[in-house]
mmCIF file of C-alpha atoms in Angstrom:
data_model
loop_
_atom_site.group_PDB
_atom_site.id
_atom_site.type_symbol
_atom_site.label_atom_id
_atom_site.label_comp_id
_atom_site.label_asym_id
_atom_site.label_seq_id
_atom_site.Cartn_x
_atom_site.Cartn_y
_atom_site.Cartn_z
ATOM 1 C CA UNK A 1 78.792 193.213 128.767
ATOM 2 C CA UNK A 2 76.492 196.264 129.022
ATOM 3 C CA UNK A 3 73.935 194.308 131.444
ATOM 4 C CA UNK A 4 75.852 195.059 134.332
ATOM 5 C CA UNK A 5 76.346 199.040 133.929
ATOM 6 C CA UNK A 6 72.932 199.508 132.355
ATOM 7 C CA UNK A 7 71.838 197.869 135.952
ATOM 8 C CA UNK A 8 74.048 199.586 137.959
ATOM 9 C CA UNK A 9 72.810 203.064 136.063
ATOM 10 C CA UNK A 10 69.121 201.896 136.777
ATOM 11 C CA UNK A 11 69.558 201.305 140.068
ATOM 12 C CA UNK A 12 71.682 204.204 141.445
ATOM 13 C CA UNK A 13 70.819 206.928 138.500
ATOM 14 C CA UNK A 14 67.297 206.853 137.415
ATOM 15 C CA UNK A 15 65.852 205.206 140.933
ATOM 16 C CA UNK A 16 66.800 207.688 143.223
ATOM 17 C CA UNK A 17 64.970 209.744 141.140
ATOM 18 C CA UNK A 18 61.603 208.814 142.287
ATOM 19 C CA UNK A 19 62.244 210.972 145.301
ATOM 20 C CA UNK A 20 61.448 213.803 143.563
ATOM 21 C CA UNK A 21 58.129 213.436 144.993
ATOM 22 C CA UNK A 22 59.245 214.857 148.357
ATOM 23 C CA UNK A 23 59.533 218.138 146.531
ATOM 24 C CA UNK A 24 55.673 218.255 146.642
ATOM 25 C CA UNK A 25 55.605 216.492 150.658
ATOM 26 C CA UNK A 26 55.453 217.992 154.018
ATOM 27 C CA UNK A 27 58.088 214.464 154.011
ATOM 28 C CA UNK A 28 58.043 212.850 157.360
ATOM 29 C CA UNK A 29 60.375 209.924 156.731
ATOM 30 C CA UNK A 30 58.970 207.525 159.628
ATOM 31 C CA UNK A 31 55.708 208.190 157.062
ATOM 32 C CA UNK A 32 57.469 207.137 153.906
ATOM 33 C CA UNK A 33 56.649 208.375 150.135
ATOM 34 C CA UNK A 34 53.032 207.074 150.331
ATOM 35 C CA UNK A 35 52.029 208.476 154.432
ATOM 36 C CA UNK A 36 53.297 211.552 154.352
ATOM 37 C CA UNK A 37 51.119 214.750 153.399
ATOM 38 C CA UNK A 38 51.266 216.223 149.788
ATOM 39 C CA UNK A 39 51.503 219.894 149.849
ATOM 40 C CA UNK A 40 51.343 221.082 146.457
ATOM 41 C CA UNK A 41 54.172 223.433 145.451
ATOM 42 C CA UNK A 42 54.340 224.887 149.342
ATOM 43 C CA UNK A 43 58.107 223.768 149.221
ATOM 44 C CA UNK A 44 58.755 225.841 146.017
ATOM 45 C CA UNK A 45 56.925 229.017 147.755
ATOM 46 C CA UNK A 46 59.225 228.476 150.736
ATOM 47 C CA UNK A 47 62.351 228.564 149.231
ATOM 48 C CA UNK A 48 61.448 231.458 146.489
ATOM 49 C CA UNK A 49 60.189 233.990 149.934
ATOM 50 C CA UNK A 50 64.039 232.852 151.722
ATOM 51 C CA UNK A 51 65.343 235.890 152.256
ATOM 52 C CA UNK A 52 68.719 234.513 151.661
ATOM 53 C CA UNK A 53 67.422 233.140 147.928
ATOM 54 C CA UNK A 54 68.568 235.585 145.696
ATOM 55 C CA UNK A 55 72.275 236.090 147.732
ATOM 56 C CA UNK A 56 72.807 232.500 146.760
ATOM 57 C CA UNK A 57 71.921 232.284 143.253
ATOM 58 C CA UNK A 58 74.046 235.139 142.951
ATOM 59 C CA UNK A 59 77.176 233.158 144.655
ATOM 60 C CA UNK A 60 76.085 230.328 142.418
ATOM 61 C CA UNK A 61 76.410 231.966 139.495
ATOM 62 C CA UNK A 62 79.279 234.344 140.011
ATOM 63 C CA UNK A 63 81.482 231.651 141.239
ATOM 64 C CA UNK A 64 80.530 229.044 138.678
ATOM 65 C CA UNK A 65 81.221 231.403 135.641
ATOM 66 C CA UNK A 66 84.444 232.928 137.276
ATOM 67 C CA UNK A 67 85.765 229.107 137.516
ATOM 68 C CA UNK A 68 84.377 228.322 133.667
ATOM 69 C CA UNK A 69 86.539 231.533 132.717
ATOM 70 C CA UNK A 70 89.745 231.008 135.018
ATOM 71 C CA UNK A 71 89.395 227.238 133.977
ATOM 72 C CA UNK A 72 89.533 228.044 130.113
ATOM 73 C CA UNK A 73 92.367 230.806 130.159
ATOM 74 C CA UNK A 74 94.511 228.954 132.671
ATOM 75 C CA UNK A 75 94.681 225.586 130.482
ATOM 76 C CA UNK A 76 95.152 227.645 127.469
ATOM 77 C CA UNK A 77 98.485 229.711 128.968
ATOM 78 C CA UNK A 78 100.024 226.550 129.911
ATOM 79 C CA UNK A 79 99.491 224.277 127.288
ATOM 80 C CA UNK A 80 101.352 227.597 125.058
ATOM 81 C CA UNK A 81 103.650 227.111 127.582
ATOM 82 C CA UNK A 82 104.341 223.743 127.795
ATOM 83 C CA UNK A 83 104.235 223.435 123.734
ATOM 84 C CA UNK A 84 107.168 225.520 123.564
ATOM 85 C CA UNK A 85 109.586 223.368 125.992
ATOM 86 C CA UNK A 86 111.656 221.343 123.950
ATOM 87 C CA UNK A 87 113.288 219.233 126.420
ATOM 88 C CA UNK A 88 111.245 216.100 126.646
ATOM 89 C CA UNK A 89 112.485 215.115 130.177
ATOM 90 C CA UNK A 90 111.717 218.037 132.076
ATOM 91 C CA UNK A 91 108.194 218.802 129.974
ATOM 92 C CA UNK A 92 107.034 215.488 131.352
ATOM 93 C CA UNK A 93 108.090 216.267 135.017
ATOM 94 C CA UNK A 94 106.224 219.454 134.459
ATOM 95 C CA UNK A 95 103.239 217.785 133.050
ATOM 96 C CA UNK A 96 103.193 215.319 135.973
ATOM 97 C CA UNK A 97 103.441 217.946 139.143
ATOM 98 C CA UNK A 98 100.743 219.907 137.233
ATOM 99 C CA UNK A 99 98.176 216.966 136.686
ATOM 100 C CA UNK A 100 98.836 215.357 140.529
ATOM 101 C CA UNK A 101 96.426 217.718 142.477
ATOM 102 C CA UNK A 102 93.849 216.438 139.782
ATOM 103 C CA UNK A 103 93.653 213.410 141.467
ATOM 104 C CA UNK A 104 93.051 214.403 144.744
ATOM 105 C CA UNK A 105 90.428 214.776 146.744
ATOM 106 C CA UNK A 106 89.359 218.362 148.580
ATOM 107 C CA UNK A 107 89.316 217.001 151.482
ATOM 108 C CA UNK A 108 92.799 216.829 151.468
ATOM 109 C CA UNK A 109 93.443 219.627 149.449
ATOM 110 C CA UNK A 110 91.012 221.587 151.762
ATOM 111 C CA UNK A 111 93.567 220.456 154.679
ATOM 112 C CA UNK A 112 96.553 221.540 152.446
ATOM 113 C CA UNK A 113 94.843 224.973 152.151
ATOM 114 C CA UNK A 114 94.042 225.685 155.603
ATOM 115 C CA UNK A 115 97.439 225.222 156.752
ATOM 116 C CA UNK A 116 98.897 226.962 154.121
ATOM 117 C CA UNK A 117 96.125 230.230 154.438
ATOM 118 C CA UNK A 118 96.247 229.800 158.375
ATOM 119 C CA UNK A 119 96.508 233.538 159.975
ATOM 120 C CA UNK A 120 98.403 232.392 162.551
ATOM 121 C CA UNK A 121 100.345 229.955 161.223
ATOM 122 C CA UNK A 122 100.151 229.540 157.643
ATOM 123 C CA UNK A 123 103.469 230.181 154.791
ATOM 124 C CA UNK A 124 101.451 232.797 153.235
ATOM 125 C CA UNK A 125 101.186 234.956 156.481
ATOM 126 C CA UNK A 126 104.297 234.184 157.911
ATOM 127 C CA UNK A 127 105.589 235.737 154.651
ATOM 128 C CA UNK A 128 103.226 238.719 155.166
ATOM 129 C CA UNK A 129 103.894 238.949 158.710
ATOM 130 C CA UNK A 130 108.065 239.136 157.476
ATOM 131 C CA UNK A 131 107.271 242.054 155.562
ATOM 132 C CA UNK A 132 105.843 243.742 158.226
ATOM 133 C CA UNK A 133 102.284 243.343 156.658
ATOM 134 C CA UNK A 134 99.272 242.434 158.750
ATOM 135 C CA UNK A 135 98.149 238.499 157.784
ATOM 136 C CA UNK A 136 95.052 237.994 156.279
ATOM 137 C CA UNK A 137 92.183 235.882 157.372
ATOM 138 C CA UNK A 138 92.242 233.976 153.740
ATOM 139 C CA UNK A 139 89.330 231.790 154.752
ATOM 140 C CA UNK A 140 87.410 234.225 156.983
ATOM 141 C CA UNK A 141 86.762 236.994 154.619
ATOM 142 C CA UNK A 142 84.700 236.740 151.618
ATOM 143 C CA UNK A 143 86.156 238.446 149.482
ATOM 144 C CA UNK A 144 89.155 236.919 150.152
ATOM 145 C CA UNK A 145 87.180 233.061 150.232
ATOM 146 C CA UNK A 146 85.740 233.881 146.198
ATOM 147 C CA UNK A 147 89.403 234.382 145.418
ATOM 148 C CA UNK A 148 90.918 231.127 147.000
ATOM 149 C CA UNK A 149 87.924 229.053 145.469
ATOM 150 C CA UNK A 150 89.151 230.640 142.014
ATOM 151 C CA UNK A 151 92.939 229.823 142.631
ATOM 152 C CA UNK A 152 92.626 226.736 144.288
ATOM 153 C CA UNK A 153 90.217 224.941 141.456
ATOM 154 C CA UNK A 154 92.875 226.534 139.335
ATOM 155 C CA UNK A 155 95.490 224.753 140.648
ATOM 156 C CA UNK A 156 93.527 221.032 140.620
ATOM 157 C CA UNK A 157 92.354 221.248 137.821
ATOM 158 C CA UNK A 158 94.629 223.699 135.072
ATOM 159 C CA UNK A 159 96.847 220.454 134.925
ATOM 160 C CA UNK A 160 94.255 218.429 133.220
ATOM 161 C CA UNK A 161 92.311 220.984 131.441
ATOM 162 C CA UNK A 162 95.556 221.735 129.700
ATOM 163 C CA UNK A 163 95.842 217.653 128.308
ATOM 164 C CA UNK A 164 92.995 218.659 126.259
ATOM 165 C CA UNK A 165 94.780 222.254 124.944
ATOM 166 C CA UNK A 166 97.666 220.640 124.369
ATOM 167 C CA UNK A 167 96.324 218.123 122.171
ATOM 168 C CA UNK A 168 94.616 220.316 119.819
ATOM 169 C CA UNK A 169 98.129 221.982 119.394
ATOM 170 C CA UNK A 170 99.372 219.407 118.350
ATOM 171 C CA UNK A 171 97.177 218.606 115.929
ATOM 172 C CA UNK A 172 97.863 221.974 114.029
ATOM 173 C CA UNK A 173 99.676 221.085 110.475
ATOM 174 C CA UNK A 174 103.562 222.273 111.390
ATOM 175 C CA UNK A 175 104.283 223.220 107.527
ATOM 176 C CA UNK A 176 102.157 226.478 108.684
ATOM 177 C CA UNK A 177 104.534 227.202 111.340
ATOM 178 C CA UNK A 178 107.887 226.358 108.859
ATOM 179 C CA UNK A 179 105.656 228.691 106.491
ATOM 180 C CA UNK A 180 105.081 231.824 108.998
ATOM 181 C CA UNK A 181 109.103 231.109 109.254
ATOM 182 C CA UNK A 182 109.955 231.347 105.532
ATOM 183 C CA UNK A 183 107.645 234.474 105.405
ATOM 184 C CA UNK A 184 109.386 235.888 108.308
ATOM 185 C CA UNK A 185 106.648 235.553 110.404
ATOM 186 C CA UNK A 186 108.085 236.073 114.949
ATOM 187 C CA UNK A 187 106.020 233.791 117.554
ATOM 188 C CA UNK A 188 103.695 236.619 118.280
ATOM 189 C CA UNK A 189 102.321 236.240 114.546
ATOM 190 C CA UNK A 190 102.425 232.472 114.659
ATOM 191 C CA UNK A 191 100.453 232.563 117.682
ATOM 192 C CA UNK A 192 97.853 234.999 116.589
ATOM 193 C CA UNK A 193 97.612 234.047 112.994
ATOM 194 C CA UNK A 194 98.053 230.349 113.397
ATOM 195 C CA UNK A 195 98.035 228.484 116.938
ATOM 196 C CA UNK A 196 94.585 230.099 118.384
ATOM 197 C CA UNK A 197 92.865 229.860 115.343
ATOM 198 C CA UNK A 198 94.267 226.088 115.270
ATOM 199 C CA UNK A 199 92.632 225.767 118.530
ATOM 200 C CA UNK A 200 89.748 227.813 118.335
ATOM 201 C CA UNK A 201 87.065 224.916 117.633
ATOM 202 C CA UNK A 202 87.826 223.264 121.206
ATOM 203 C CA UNK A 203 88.009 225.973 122.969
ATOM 204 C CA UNK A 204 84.492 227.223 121.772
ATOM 205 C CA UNK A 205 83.321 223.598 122.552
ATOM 206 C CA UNK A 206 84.339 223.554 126.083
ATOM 207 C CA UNK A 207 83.278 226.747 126.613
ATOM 208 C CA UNK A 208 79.667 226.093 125.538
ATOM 209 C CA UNK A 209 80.125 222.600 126.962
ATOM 210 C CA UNK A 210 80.814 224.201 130.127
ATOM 211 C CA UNK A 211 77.097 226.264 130.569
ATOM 212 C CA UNK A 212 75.568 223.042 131.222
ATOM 213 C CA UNK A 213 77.274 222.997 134.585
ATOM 214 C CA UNK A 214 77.057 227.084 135.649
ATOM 215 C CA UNK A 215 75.056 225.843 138.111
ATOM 216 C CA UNK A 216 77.230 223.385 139.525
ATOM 217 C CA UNK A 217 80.016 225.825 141.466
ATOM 218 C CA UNK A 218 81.397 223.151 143.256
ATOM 219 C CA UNK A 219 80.293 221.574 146.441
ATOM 220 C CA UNK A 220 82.835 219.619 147.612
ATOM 221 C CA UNK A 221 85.549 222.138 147.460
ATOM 222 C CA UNK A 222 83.117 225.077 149.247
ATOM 223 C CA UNK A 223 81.677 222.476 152.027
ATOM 224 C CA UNK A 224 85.354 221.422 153.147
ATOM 225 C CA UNK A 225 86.779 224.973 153.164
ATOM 226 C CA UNK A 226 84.084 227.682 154.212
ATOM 227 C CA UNK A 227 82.239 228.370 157.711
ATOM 228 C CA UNK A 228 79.543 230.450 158.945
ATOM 229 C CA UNK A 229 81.602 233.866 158.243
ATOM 230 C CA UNK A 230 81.700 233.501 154.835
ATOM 231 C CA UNK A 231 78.181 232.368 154.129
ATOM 232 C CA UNK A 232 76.780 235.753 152.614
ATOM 233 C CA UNK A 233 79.334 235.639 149.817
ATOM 234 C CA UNK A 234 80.099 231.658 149.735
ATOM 235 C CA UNK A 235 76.779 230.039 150.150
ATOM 236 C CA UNK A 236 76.155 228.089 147.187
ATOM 237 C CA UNK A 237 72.201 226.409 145.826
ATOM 238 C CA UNK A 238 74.211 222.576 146.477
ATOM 239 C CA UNK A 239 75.685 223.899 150.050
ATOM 240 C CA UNK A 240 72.020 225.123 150.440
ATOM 241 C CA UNK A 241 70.119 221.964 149.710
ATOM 242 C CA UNK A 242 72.773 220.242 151.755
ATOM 243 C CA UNK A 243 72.121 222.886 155.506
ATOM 244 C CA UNK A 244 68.372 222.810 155.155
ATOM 245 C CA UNK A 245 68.242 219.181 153.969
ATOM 246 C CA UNK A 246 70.452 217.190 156.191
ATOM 247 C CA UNK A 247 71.153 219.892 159.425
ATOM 248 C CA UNK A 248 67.541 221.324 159.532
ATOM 249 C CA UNK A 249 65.944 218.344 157.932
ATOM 250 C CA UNK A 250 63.953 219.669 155.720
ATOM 251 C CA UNK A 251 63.541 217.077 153.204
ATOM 252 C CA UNK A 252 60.683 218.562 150.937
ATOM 253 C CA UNK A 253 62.651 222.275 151.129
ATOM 254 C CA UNK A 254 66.162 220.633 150.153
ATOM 255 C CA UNK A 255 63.992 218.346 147.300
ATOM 256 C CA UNK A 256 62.487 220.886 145.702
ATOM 257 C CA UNK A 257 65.514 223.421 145.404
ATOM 258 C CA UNK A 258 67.547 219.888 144.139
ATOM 259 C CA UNK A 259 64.262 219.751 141.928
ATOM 260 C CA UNK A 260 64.703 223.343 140.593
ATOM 261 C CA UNK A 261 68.682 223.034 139.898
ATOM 262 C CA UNK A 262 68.055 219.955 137.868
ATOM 263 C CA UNK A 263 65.682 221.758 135.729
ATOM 264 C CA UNK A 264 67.875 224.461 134.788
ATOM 265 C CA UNK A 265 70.673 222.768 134.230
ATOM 266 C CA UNK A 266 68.834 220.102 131.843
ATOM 267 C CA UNK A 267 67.602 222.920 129.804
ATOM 268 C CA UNK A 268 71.225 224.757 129.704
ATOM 269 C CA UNK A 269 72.962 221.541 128.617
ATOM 270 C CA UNK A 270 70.451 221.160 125.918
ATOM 271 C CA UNK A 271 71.173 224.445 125.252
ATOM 272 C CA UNK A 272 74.682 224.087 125.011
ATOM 273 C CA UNK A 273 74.765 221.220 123.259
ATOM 274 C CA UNK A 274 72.447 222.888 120.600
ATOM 275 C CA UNK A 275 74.963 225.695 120.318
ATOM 276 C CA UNK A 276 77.806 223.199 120.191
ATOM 277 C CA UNK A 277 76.509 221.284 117.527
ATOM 278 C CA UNK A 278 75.268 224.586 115.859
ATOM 279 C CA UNK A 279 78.412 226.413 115.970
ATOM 280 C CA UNK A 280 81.412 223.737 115.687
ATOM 281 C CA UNK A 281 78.922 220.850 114.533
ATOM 282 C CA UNK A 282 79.769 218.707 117.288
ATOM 283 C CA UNK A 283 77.574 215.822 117.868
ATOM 284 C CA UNK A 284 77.219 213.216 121.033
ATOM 285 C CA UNK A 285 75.842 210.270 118.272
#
């Protein structure tokens, strides 16, 4: 039973990677691997002198860690939230609308946005416009863009997120609660004394879970929504590779920053997962 996916994981995991090579190639691909010129660590020189370098590791990270903190808070509010509904029937209908947008793609969420965030067209400035406010260009400013990227993954993914939350409440021991009750304790103290330290543990884990991936800011949601406007405050390292590698075709540039990411992200997820199993002994064997 494991032949298959161990295959499968061979094939389209671990043989790709032998095109890291093009990192050190002036990569002609008419040439191939074994033709075309090896250039040392040119590539890397390249892409450290871009003048637009240090602008987009900047994006990278600010937008990556905004998500990570948006997508821990969010979860948390709602799953509070939703633990406190007691009727069953309309919790689930709750649950269900929130989880949906989990389980689509941006590309049609992207479309939903840009209607919705249209300046000439869109709910949002149609309601602005009614209140005799000028309508914003949503998508056009950046400012504006690092905002809807926040509120947007917010909104696919809070539903999910919260699954996780929500579990971990329920896993707190209720005699504590019918405890803080006999002692006269309000849902302020029971929250503060007794449902965030209940779910402390998994919310530390996620969060140090999560700085494996502050590097990964999310390229499908960025590539279907932004435009040339908003490149000096949207631009992103996997946006990046994905310009100079495919549009400007230039494979050993793209390879090499794809290269560097990798990297950095192997050493923060060993990182976190030191700190993980250091801090709330988790363990992957």
């Amino acid at each position: 039973m494991l032949i298959p996916p161990v295959i499968l994981v061979l094939i389209f995991s671990y043989g790709p990677m032998l095109g890291i090579v093009i990192a050190f190639q002036d990569f002609v691909p008419a040439n191939g691997w074994f033709n075309s010129p090896w250039i040392g660590l040119d590539n890397f020189t390249y892409v450290l002198e871009f003048p637009d370098v240090k602008q987009i590791l900047w994006n990278t990270f600010l937008i990556a860690i905004l998500k990570i903190a948006a997508g821990i808070v969010c979860p948390i509010l709602l799953a509070l939230s939703l633990n406190e509904i007691k009727k069953t029937l309309f919790k689930r209908g709750f649950q269900t609308i929130v989880y949906l947008p989990h389980f689509m793609s941006w590309v049609l969420l992207a479309g939903i946005l840009i209607d919705i965030l249209s300046p000439s067209g869109g709910i949002i400035n149609n309601i602005l416009k009614s209140l005799n406010m000028q309508p914003i260009y949503f998508l056009g400013e950046g400012t504006w863009f690092r905002a809807v990227l926040i509120v947007s993954n917010v909104w696919k993914e809070v539903g999910f997120d919260t699954i996780v939350y929500l579990a971990a409440i329920l896993s707190i021991d209720r005699t504590q609660y019918e405890s803080a009750v006999l002692d006269g304790a309000g849902y302020a103290r029971q929250l503060w004394h007794i449902t965030l330290p209940g779910i402390r543990g998994i919310i530390v884990l996620l969060m140090l879970l999560n700085i494996g991936s502050i590097l990964n800011a999310g390229f499908d949601q960025i590539f279907n929504l932004y435009s040339p406007q908003v490149y000096e405050s949207a631009d992103i390292l996997d946006t990046f590779v994905y310009r100079i590698g495919m549009e400007e075709m230039q494979y050993g540039v793209a390879t090499a920053v794809g290269l560097f990411k990798s990297i950095v992200s192997f050493v923060l997820i060993t990182f976190s997962y030191y700190l993980a199993y250091k801090v709330v002994n988790y363990r992957i064997f």
